[in-house]
Every structure is written in structure tokens, then in C-alpha cells.
PDB file of C-alpha atoms in Angstrom:
ATOM      1  CA  SER D   1     -15.812   9.234  -9.588  1.00 44.00           C
ATOM      2  CA  HIS D   2     -12.275   9.166  -7.684  1.00 49.00           C
ATOM      3  CA  LEU D   3     -12.291  12.374  -6.062  1.00 46.00           C
ATOM      4  CA  VAL D   4     -16.181  12.375  -4.550  1.00 46.00           C
ATOM      5  CA  THR D   5     -15.656   8.145  -3.472  1.00 52.00           C
ATOM      6  CA  TRP D   6     -12.343  10.145  -1.615  1.00 49.00           C
ATOM      7  CA  MET D   7     -14.328  13.033  -0.406  1.00 51.00           C
ATOM      8  CA  LYS D   8     -17.079  10.157   0.953  1.00 49.00           C
ATOM      9  CA  GLU D   9     -14.695   8.356   2.636  1.00 55.00           C
ATOM     10  CA  GLN D  10     -13.184  11.729   4.491  1.00 50.00           C
ATOM     11  CA  VAL D  11     -16.071  12.717   5.587  1.00 48.00           C
ATOM     12  CA  ALA D  12     -16.447   9.154   7.267  1.00 51.00           C
ATOM     13  CA  MET D  13     -13.834   9.201   8.797  1.00 52.00           C
ATOM     14  CA  ALA D  14     -13.978  12.472  10.527  1.00 50.00           C
ATOM     15  CA  ALA D  15     -17.589  11.085  11.427  1.00 52.00           C
ATOM     16  CA  VAL D  16     -16.728   7.933  12.888  1.00 49.00           C
ATOM     17  CA  SER D  17     -13.674   9.165  14.679  1.00 58.00           C
ATOM     18  CA  MET D  18     -15.581  11.851  16.882  1.00 55.00           C
ATOM     19  CA  PRO D  19     -16.031  10.592  20.288  1.00 60.00           C
ATOM     20  CA  LYS D  20     -19.869  10.122  21.275  1.00 57.00           C
ATOM     21  CA  ASP D  21     -20.368  12.943  23.718  1.00 62.00           C
ATOM     22  CA  GLU D  22     -19.177  15.521  20.168  1.00 59.00           C
ATOM     23  CA  TRP D  23     -22.162  13.853  18.307  1.00 50.00           C
ATOM     24  CA  LEU D  24     -24.353  14.822  21.282  1.00 56.00           C
ATOM     25  CA  SER D  25     -23.243  17.679  22.146  1.00 62.00           C
ATOM     26  CA  PHE D  26     -24.503  19.711  18.326  1.00 56.00           C
ATOM     27  CA  GLU D  27     -27.578  20.329  16.813  1.00 60.00           C
ATOM     28  CA  PRO D  28     -27.915  18.639  13.802  1.00 60.00           C
ATOM     29  CA  ASP D  29     -26.679  21.781  12.005  1.00 63.00           C
ATOM     30  CA  ALA D  30     -23.916  22.407  13.993  1.00 64.00           C
ATOM     31  CA  LEU D  31     -22.734  18.915  13.545  1.00 55.00           C
ATOM     32  CA  ALA D  32     -22.375  18.946   9.943  1.00 60.00           C
ATOM     33  CA  ARG D  33     -20.440  21.980   9.906  1.00 60.00           C
ATOM     34  CA  LYS D  34     -18.377  19.984  12.504  1.00 55.00           C
ATOM     35  CA  ILE D  35     -17.849  17.051  10.258  1.00 55.00           C
ATOM     36  CA  LEU D  36     -16.964  18.921   7.310  1.00 57.00           C
ATOM     37  CA  LEU D  37     -14.478  21.009   9.149  1.00 58.00           C
ATOM     38  CA  ASP D  38     -12.783  17.793  11.057  1.00 53.00           C
ATOM     39  CA  ALA D  39     -13.013  16.392   7.586  1.00 49.00           C
ATOM     40  CA  ASP D  40     -10.614  19.444   5.607  1.00 52.00           C
ATOM     41  CA  GLU D  41      -7.989  18.688   9.181  1.00 51.00           C
ATOM     42  CA  TYR D  42      -7.947  14.986   8.425  1.00 46.00           C
ATOM     43  CA  SER D  43      -7.417  14.857   4.644  1.00 50.00           C
ATOM     44  CA  GLU D  44      -4.782  17.717   5.496  1.00 47.00           C
ATOM     45  CA  ARG D  45      -3.021  15.422   7.697  1.00 54.00           C
ATOM     46  CA  ALA D  46      -3.135  12.522   4.959  1.00 55.00           C
ATOM     47  CA  ARG D  47      -1.908  14.553   2.593  1.00 55.00           C
ATOM     48  CA  VAL D  48       1.273  16.248   4.716  1.00 52.00           C
ATOM     49  CA  ARG D  49       1.823  12.159   5.759  1.00 64.00           C
ATOM     50  CA  GLY D  50       1.942  10.944   2.412  1.00 67.00           C
ATOM     51  CA  GLY D  51       4.755  14.155   1.450  1.00 77.00           C
ATOM     52  CA  LEU D  52       6.854  13.024   4.224  1.00 82.00           C
ATOM     53  CA  LEU D  53       7.028   9.334   3.370  1.00 87.00           C
ATOM     54  CA  HIS D  54       7.535  10.396  -0.565  1.00 87.00           C
ATOM     55  CA  ASP D  55      10.083  12.974   0.263  1.00 88.00           C
ATOM     56  CA  ALA D  56      11.515  10.324   1.805  1.00 90.00           C
ATOM     57  CA  MET D  57      11.958   7.906  -0.249  1.00 90.00           C
ATOM     58  CA  GLU D  58      13.558  10.145  -2.753  1.00 88.00           C
ATOM     59  CA  GLN D  59      16.240  11.481  -0.178  1.00 90.00           C
ATOM     60  CA  TYR D  60      16.881   7.455   0.639  1.00 91.00           C
ATOM     61  CA  ALA D  61      17.000   7.175  -3.200  1.00 90.00           C
ATOM     62  CA  VAL D  62      19.921   9.701  -3.196  1.00 88.00           C
ATOM     63  CA  ASP D  63      21.936   8.855  -0.005  1.00 89.00           C
ATOM     64  CA  GLY D  64      20.537   6.253   2.154  1.00 90.00           C
ATOM     65  CA  SER D  65      19.860   8.468   4.982  1.00 92.00           C
ATOM     66  CA  LEU D  66      16.271   7.999   6.674  1.00 92.00           C
ATOM     67  CA  PRO D  67      13.939   9.992   8.127  1.00 90.00           C
ATOM     68  CA  GLU D  68      14.151  11.223  12.003  1.00 89.00           C
ATOM     69  CA  ASN D  69      10.395  11.284  12.109  1.00 88.00           C
ATOM     70  CA  PRO D  70       9.266   7.627  13.623  1.00 91.00           C
ATOM     71  CA  GLU D  71       5.951   7.789  11.809  1.00 89.00           C
ATOM     72  CA  THR D  72       7.471   8.221   8.412  1.00 90.00           C
ATOM     73  CA  LEU D  73      10.318   5.962   8.956  1.00 92.00           C
ATOM     74  CA  ASN D  74       7.399   3.350  10.464  1.00 93.00           C
ATOM     75  CA  LEU D  75       5.397   3.336   6.874  1.00 91.00           C
ATOM     76  CA  MET D  76       9.195   3.362   5.227  1.00 92.00           C
ATOM     77  CA  GLY D  77       9.868   0.025   6.467  1.00 95.00           C
ATOM     78  CA  PRO D  78       8.068  -2.055   3.549  1.00 94.00           C
ATOM     79  CA  ALA D  79       9.304   0.363   0.692  1.00 94.00           C
ATOM     80  CA  LEU D  80      12.880  -0.609   1.871  1.00 95.00           C
ATOM     81  CA  ASP D  81      12.343  -4.295   2.257  1.00 95.00           C
ATOM     82  CA  TRP D  82      11.061  -3.817  -1.516  1.00 96.00           C
ATOM     83  CA  TRP D  83      14.344  -1.539  -2.091  1.00 95.00           C
ATOM     84  CA  ASP D  84      16.592  -3.845  -0.733  1.00 93.00           C
ATOM     85  CA  SER D  85      15.323  -7.226  -2.503  1.00 96.00           C
ATOM     86  CA  ASN D  86      15.291  -5.623  -5.678  1.00 97.00           C
ATOM     87  CA  VAL D  87      17.131  -2.091  -6.753  1.00 96.00           C
ATOM     88  CA  GLU D  88      21.160  -3.229  -7.703  1.00 96.00           C
ATOM     89  CA  LYS D  89      22.101   0.155  -9.122  1.00 95.00           C
ATOM     90  CA  VAL D  90      20.274   4.179  -9.222  1.00 94.00           C
ATOM     91  CA  TYR D  91      21.063   6.153 -12.252  1.00 94.00           C
ATOM     92  CA  TYR D  92      18.966   8.893 -11.806  1.00 93.00           C
ATOM     93  CA  THR D  93      16.371  10.492  -8.575  1.00 92.00           C
ATOM     94  CA  GLU D  94      14.429  13.512  -8.906  1.00 89.00           C
ATOM     95  CA  GLU D  95      16.300  14.170 -11.950  1.00 91.00           C
ATOM     96  CA  THR D  96      14.448  16.746 -14.917  1.00 90.00           C
ATOM     97  CA  PHE D  97      14.221  15.290 -18.833  1.00 91.00           C
ATOM     98  CA  VAL D  98      13.098  16.737 -21.652  1.00 87.00           C
ATOM     99  CA  GLY D  99      10.802  15.384 -23.744  1.00 83.00           C
ATOM    100  CA  ASP D 100       9.415  16.649 -27.150  1.00 78.00           C
ATOM    101  CA  GLY D 101       7.947  20.223 -26.079  1.00 77.00           C
ATOM    102  CA  TYR D 102       7.676  18.903 -22.298  1.00 82.00           C
ATOM    103  CA  ALA D 103       9.824  17.582 -19.178  1.00 84.00           C
ATOM    104  CA  GLY D 104       9.045  15.973 -15.870  1.00 87.00           C
ATOM    105  CA  ARG D 105      10.595  15.240 -12.853  1.00 89.00           C
ATOM    106  CA  VAL D 106      11.359  11.391 -12.453  1.00 93.00           C
ATOM    107  CA  ASP D 107      11.791   9.732  -8.694  1.00 92.00           C
ATOM    108  CA  LEU D 108      13.452   7.321 -10.115  1.00 94.00           C
ATOM    109  CA  VAL D 109      15.782   5.194 -13.115  1.00 96.00           C
ATOM    110  CA  ALA D 110      17.223   2.506 -11.689  1.00 96.00           C
ATOM    111  CA  LEU D 111      18.882  -0.831 -12.784  1.00 96.00           C
ATOM    112  CA  LEU D 112      17.137  -4.169 -11.012  1.00 97.00           C
ATOM    113  CA  LYS D 113      18.344  -7.251  -9.827  1.00 96.00           C
ATOM    114  CA  ASN D 114      15.946  -9.083 -13.354  1.00 96.00           C
ATOM    115  CA  GLY D 115      18.568  -6.877 -14.984  1.00 96.00           C
ATOM    116  CA  LYS D 116      16.530  -3.988 -16.828  1.00 96.00           C
ATOM    117  CA  ILE D 117      16.330  -0.368 -16.005  1.00 96.00           C
ATOM    118  CA  TYR D 118      13.078   0.820 -14.829  1.00 97.00           C
ATOM    119  CA  ILE D 119      11.049   4.073 -14.475  1.00 96.00           C
ATOM    120  CA  VAL D 120       9.674   4.502 -10.865  1.00 96.00           C
ATOM    121  CA  ASP D 121       6.954   6.935  -9.602  1.00 94.00           C
ATOM    122  CA  PHE D 122       6.664   6.462  -5.906  1.00 93.00           C
ATOM    123  CA  LYS D 123       2.964   6.674  -5.083  1.00 92.00           C
ATOM    124  CA  THR D 124       1.731   7.035  -1.394  1.00 88.00           C
ATOM    125  CA  ARG D 125      -2.079   6.286  -0.669  1.00 85.00           C
ATOM    126  CA  LYS D 126      -4.517   4.432   1.210  1.00 83.00           C
ATOM    127  CA  ARG D 127      -5.136   1.128   0.205  1.00 85.00           C
ATOM    128  CA  GLY D 128      -8.952   0.401   0.323  1.00 80.00           C
ATOM    129  CA  ASN D 129     -10.977  -1.610   2.523  1.00 78.00           C
ATOM    130  CA  PRO D 130     -10.502  -5.405   2.829  1.00 78.00           C
ATOM    131  CA  THR D 131     -13.437  -7.292   0.245  1.00 81.00           C
ATOM    132  CA  THR D 132     -12.163 -10.553  -0.104  1.00 83.00           C
ATOM    133  CA  LYS D 133     -11.404 -13.009   2.481  1.00 82.00           C
ATOM    134  CA  ALA D 134      -7.174 -13.024   1.505  1.00 79.00           C
ATOM    135  CA  GLU D 135      -7.754  -8.786   1.797  1.00 76.00           C
ATOM    136  CA  LYS D 136      -9.369  -9.707   5.232  1.00 77.00           C
ATOM    137  CA  ALA D 137      -7.013 -12.252   6.175  1.00 77.00           C
ATOM    138  CA  ILE D 138      -4.172  -9.532   6.044  1.00 72.00           C
ATOM    139  CA  GLY D 139      -6.408  -6.447   7.028  1.00 75.00           C
ATOM    140  CA  CYS D 140      -5.831  -4.031   3.993  1.00 79.00           C
ATOM    141  CA  GLY D 141      -7.317  -3.709   0.392  1.00 84.00           C
ATOM    142  CA  LYS D 142      -6.617  -3.253  -2.352  1.00 87.00           C
ATOM    143  CA  PHE D 143      -4.413   0.193  -3.945  1.00 87.00           C
ATOM    144  CA  GLY D 144      -6.797   2.087  -6.325  1.00 85.00           C
ATOM    145  CA  LYS D 145      -5.959   2.386 -10.237  1.00 86.00           C
ATOM    146  CA  TYR D 146      -5.686   5.954 -12.179  1.00 87.00           C
ATOM    147  CA  ILE D 147      -4.917   6.654 -15.911  1.00 87.00           C
ATOM    148  CA  GLU D 148      -3.044   9.564 -14.715  1.00 88.00           C
ATOM    149  CA  ASP D 149      -0.254   7.121 -13.143  1.00 91.00           C
ATOM    150  CA  VAL D 150       0.551   4.753 -16.966  1.00 91.00           C
ATOM    151  CA  TYR D 151      -0.066   8.308 -18.740  1.00 88.00           C
ATOM    152  CA  GLN D 152       2.729  10.215 -16.434  1.00 91.00           C
ATOM    153  CA  LEU D 153       4.965   7.186 -16.654  1.00 94.00           C
ATOM    154  CA  ALA D 154       4.772   6.854 -20.737  1.00 93.00           C
ATOM    155  CA  ALA D 155       5.484  10.743 -20.965  1.00 91.00           C
ATOM    156  CA  TYR D 156       8.626  10.033 -18.747  1.00 92.00           C
ATOM    157  CA  ARG D 157       9.813   6.740 -21.264  1.00 93.00           C
ATOM    158  CA  GLY D 158       9.782   9.214 -24.204  1.00 89.00           C
ATOM    159  CA  ALA D 159      11.532  11.540 -22.814  1.00 90.00           C
ATOM    160  CA  VAL D 160      14.441   9.152 -20.825  1.00 92.00           C
ATOM    161  CA  ASN D 161      14.689   7.488 -23.888  1.00 88.00           C
ATOM    162  CA  ALA D 162      15.133  10.523 -25.748  1.00 85.00           C
ATOM    163  CA  GLU D 163      18.422  10.953 -23.535  1.00 87.00           C
ATOM    164  CA  GLY D 164      19.272   7.308 -24.975  1.00 88.00           C
ATOM    165  CA  ILE D 165      18.580   5.449 -22.176  1.00 89.00           C
ATOM    166  CA  GLY D 166      17.323   2.178 -22.970  1.00 88.00           C
ATOM    167  CA  VAL D 167      14.304   1.660 -21.076  1.00 92.00           C
ATOM    168  CA  GLY D 168      13.383  -2.058 -19.767  1.00 94.00           C
ATOM    169  CA  GLY D 169      10.346  -1.477 -17.685  1.00 96.00           C
ATOM    170  CA  CYS D 170       7.883   1.232 -16.063  1.00 97.00           C
ATOM    171  CA  ALA D 171       6.509   0.653 -12.520  1.00 97.00           C
ATOM    172  CA  ASN D 172       4.654   2.660 -10.259  1.00 96.00           C
ATOM    173  CA  LEU D 173       5.667   2.162  -6.029  1.00 96.00           C
ATOM    174  CA  LEU D 174       2.595   2.189  -4.242  1.00 94.00           C
ATOM    175  CA  ILE D 175       3.144   2.869  -0.536  1.00 93.00           C
ATOM    176  CA  ASP D 176       0.763   3.040   2.492  1.00 91.00           C
ATOM    177  CA  SER D 177       0.974   6.425   3.566  1.00 87.00           C
ATOM    178  CA  SER D 178      -1.564   4.968   6.344  1.00 84.00           C
ATOM    179  CA  ASN D 179      -0.119   1.234   7.591  1.00 87.00           C
ATOM    180  CA  PRO D 180       2.911  -0.107   7.367  1.00 91.00           C
ATOM    181  CA  THR D 181       1.073  -2.656   5.027  1.00 90.00           C
ATOM    182  CA  PRO D 182       3.530  -4.704   1.718  1.00 91.00           C
ATOM    183  CA  VAL D 183       3.909  -2.208  -0.906  1.00 93.00           C
ATOM    184  CA  GLU D 184       3.011  -2.703  -5.085  1.00 94.00           C
ATOM    185  CA  PHE D 185       5.408  -2.833  -7.831  1.00 96.00           C
ATOM    186  CA  ARG D 186       2.763  -2.074 -10.573  1.00 96.00           C
ATOM    187  CA  GLU D 187       4.213  -2.262 -13.880  1.00 96.00           C
ATOM    188  CA  TYR D 188       2.424  -1.043 -17.091  1.00 95.00           C
ATOM    189  CA  GLY D 189       2.691  -3.321 -20.135  1.00 94.00           C
ATOM    190  CA  TRP D 190       4.333  -1.486 -23.856  1.00 91.00           C
ATOM    191  CA  LYS D 191       1.392  -1.764 -25.558  1.00 90.00           C
ATOM    192  CA  GLU D 192      -0.852  -0.040 -22.405  1.00 91.00           C
ATOM    193  CA  LEU D 193       2.071   2.410 -22.528  1.00 92.00           C
ATOM    194  CA  ASP D 194       2.252   3.224 -25.903  1.00 89.00           C
ATOM    195  CA  ARG D 195      -1.038   3.514 -26.597  1.00 88.00           C
ATOM    196  CA  MET D 196      -0.683   6.758 -23.806  1.00 88.00           C
ATOM    197  CA  TYR D 197       1.897   8.013 -24.969  1.00 87.00           C
ATOM    198  CA  CYS D 198       0.014   8.826 -27.849  1.00 84.00           C
ATOM    199  CA  ALA D 199      -2.662   9.963 -26.195  1.00 83.00           C
ATOM    200  CA  TRP D 200       0.234  12.347 -24.943  1.00 83.00           C
ATOM    201  CA  CYS D 201       1.252  13.491 -28.259  1.00 80.00           C
ATOM    202  CA  PHE D 202      -1.706  14.653 -29.291  1.00 78.00           C
ATOM    203  CA  LYS D 203      -2.146  16.390 -25.494  1.00 77.00           C
ATOM    204  CA  VAL D 204       0.893  18.470 -26.145  1.00 75.00           C
ATOM    205  CA  ALA D 205       0.496  19.264 -30.108  1.00 73.00           C
ATOM    206  CA  ASP D 206      -2.766  20.728 -28.711  1.00 70.00           C
ATOM    207  CA  TRP D 207      -1.450  22.666 -26.478  1.00 69.00           C
ATOM    208  CA  SER D 208       0.792  23.989 -28.657  1.00 68.00           C
ATOM    209  CA  LEU D 209      -1.716  25.061 -30.773  1.00 66.00           C
ATOM    210  CA  SER D 210      -3.453  26.907 -28.458  1.00 70.00           C
ATOM    211  CA  LYS D 211      -0.865  28.302 -26.817  1.00 64.00           C
ATOM    212  CA  ASP D 212       0.540  29.366 -30.134  1.00 65.00           C
ATOM    213  CA  TYR D 213       3.632  27.887 -28.773  1.00 60.00           C
ATOM    214  CA  ARG D 214       5.868  26.266 -32.082  1.00 58.00           C
ATOM    215  CA  PRO D 215       9.365  25.868 -30.703  1.00 55.00           C
ATOM    216  CA  ASP D 216      12.175  24.610 -33.271  1.00 52.00           C
ATOM    217  CA  VAL D 217      11.780  20.914 -33.207  1.00 49.00           C
ATOM    218  CA  PRO D 218      14.046  18.243 -35.021  1.00 48.00           C
ATOM    219  CA  GLU D 219      12.735  16.729 -37.969  1.00 50.00           C
ATOM    220  CA  GLU D 220      13.490  12.950 -36.428  1.00 48.00           C
ATOM    221  CA  SER D 221      11.251  14.659 -33.192  1.00 49.00           C
ATOM    222  CA  VAL D 222       8.454  15.464 -36.065  1.00 48.00           C
ATOM    223  CA  GLY D 223       8.752  11.690 -38.119  1.00 53.00           C
ATOM    224  CA  LEU D 224       8.797  10.591 -34.338  1.00 53.00           C
ATOM    225  CA  VAL D 225       4.579  11.564 -33.462  1.00 53.00           C
ATOM    226  CA  SER D 226       3.429  11.466 -36.921  1.00 54.00           C
ATOM    227  CA  GLU D 227       5.146   7.172 -36.746  1.00 57.00           C
ATOM    228  CA  LEU D 228       3.096   7.190 -33.591  1.00 54.00           C
ATOM    229  CA  ILE D 229      -0.019   8.453 -35.162  1.00 53.00           C
ATOM    230  CA  GLY D 230       0.312   5.810 -37.824  1.00 58.00           C
ATOM    231  CA  MET D 231       0.773   3.265 -35.273  1.00 56.00           C
ATOM    232  CA  ALA D 232      -2.341   4.449 -33.370  1.00 53.00           C
ATOM    233  CA  TYR D 233      -4.777   4.916 -35.655  1.00 51.00           C
ATOM    234  CA  ASP D 234      -3.394   0.739 -37.972  1.00 55.00           C
ATOM    235  CA  ARG D 235      -3.786  -0.526 -33.670  1.00 52.00           C
ATOM    236  CA  TYR D 236      -6.772   0.240 -32.650  1.00 48.00           C
ATOM    237  CA  ASP D 237      -8.593   0.465 -35.597  1.00 50.00           C
ATOM    238  CA  LEU D 238      -9.310   4.269 -35.862  1.00 44.00           C
ATOM    239  CA  VAL D 239     -10.379   5.989 -38.973  1.00 43.00           C
ATOM    240  CA  ALA D 240      -8.590   9.400 -40.164  1.00 42.00           C
TER     241      ALA D 240
END
């Protein structure tokens, strides 16, 4: 799984970062414990670094201010280049939108220079190791792909659309939290977003039933969910 892979990476980084003389100074069991402790410290530093970078991007979207931390500013460089080349007008930053039975805080709703309004969710991550010839030439691999990313954006789109905003696209802006490598603007197709929004509606309904949470739901919302369920059965050949 992605989690197991990530845990292995943290342990490996802690191990290779340890000086040779330290390796020789520990008994095997003590060395293993030392590596695990260092892995925890390494992952905590990475988490903090990614959090600072994410917060800095949000603040830049609000008022154009830059972070004082030089490491964070350096890592932001490629994202700032993308911003200047693509963002035409900011409508919302860190705004909470309410859907049917749920709410979510959206990083950015903006008009891009392609003429479409996008929901953009910032993701700070470490790139994978380069594997192809092209990746090795630039010294970095790809960002990981997680189903939760598109799931989250599908729910955001449902909530933002409920406010009457004509969303033209949904994307993650993937920012390297370890090195100032080029960002990736990862846009998702409507079919994939529709499928995930259907799944999200089922999830919200299941949670509501399990918690006996039954708010007053507008008739148009009931109709929308019913329509989405019908779409899911028709599009994906499901059988009732």
C-alpha cells in the first residue's frame, strides 16, 4: 500500500543519512531502534516542511505576501512561476463551502488564463525516484497518485456548484516539498469526477443513516442524489 511504501522510505532515508561511524557504534538491536527513532524525526521534519509550504501558498493566494523562511520560499519558486503564468483572478481562498450534508474548505477557486473557473487544491509531496530516461535527465520522478485526491475534489465541486458558481475544471497543484522541482497541474476529467461524486453521495448517506442524522434536505437535493444514482447505474452497468 501507499502507507507501507511511505514508511519504508522514511526508514531508508534515516538509515542512509546516518554516518558510517554511528553505524559501527551500535549493536544490531540498538541500531534498529536508532534508525526507527531517526525515521520518526525525519518524517516529522517532512510533515512540518510540507505544512509550512502549504500555508505559504494559501497566504500568497490571499494577499500576495511571501514567507520569511528561506527554505519555504525556495520550495515555493516553481509554484509562484505557475501562478504568474496561469492565474487571472482569485475568487475564493480557504473558503468553506457547504454541500448536502457536508462542508469542505477549498484552497482556491480562481479564473485561469484559459478562461475557465477552477477549483484548485494544493498538495505538497515528495516526488518519487526517477525511473525513466527523461526523469533521470531532470533528476526527479513523478508525484504519486491517490484516489483520495479526486474524491476530495469531486466533493468540493458539488459544494461549490451548489453556490451557483460555474466550475469549469478541478485540479491538484502538486508541489515538491523536498526540492524546488517543477509543479504538476493535475486536472481530472468530468467522468471521473462524476463517478467519485456518486460515491461521495453514497458515503454521506451511509454516514447519515448510521448516525441517525437527518437534517431537512431540500427537495431539489433529493432529486439530484436520485439522478446521480441513476447515472451511476446506467453508466457503470450496475444492477439494482
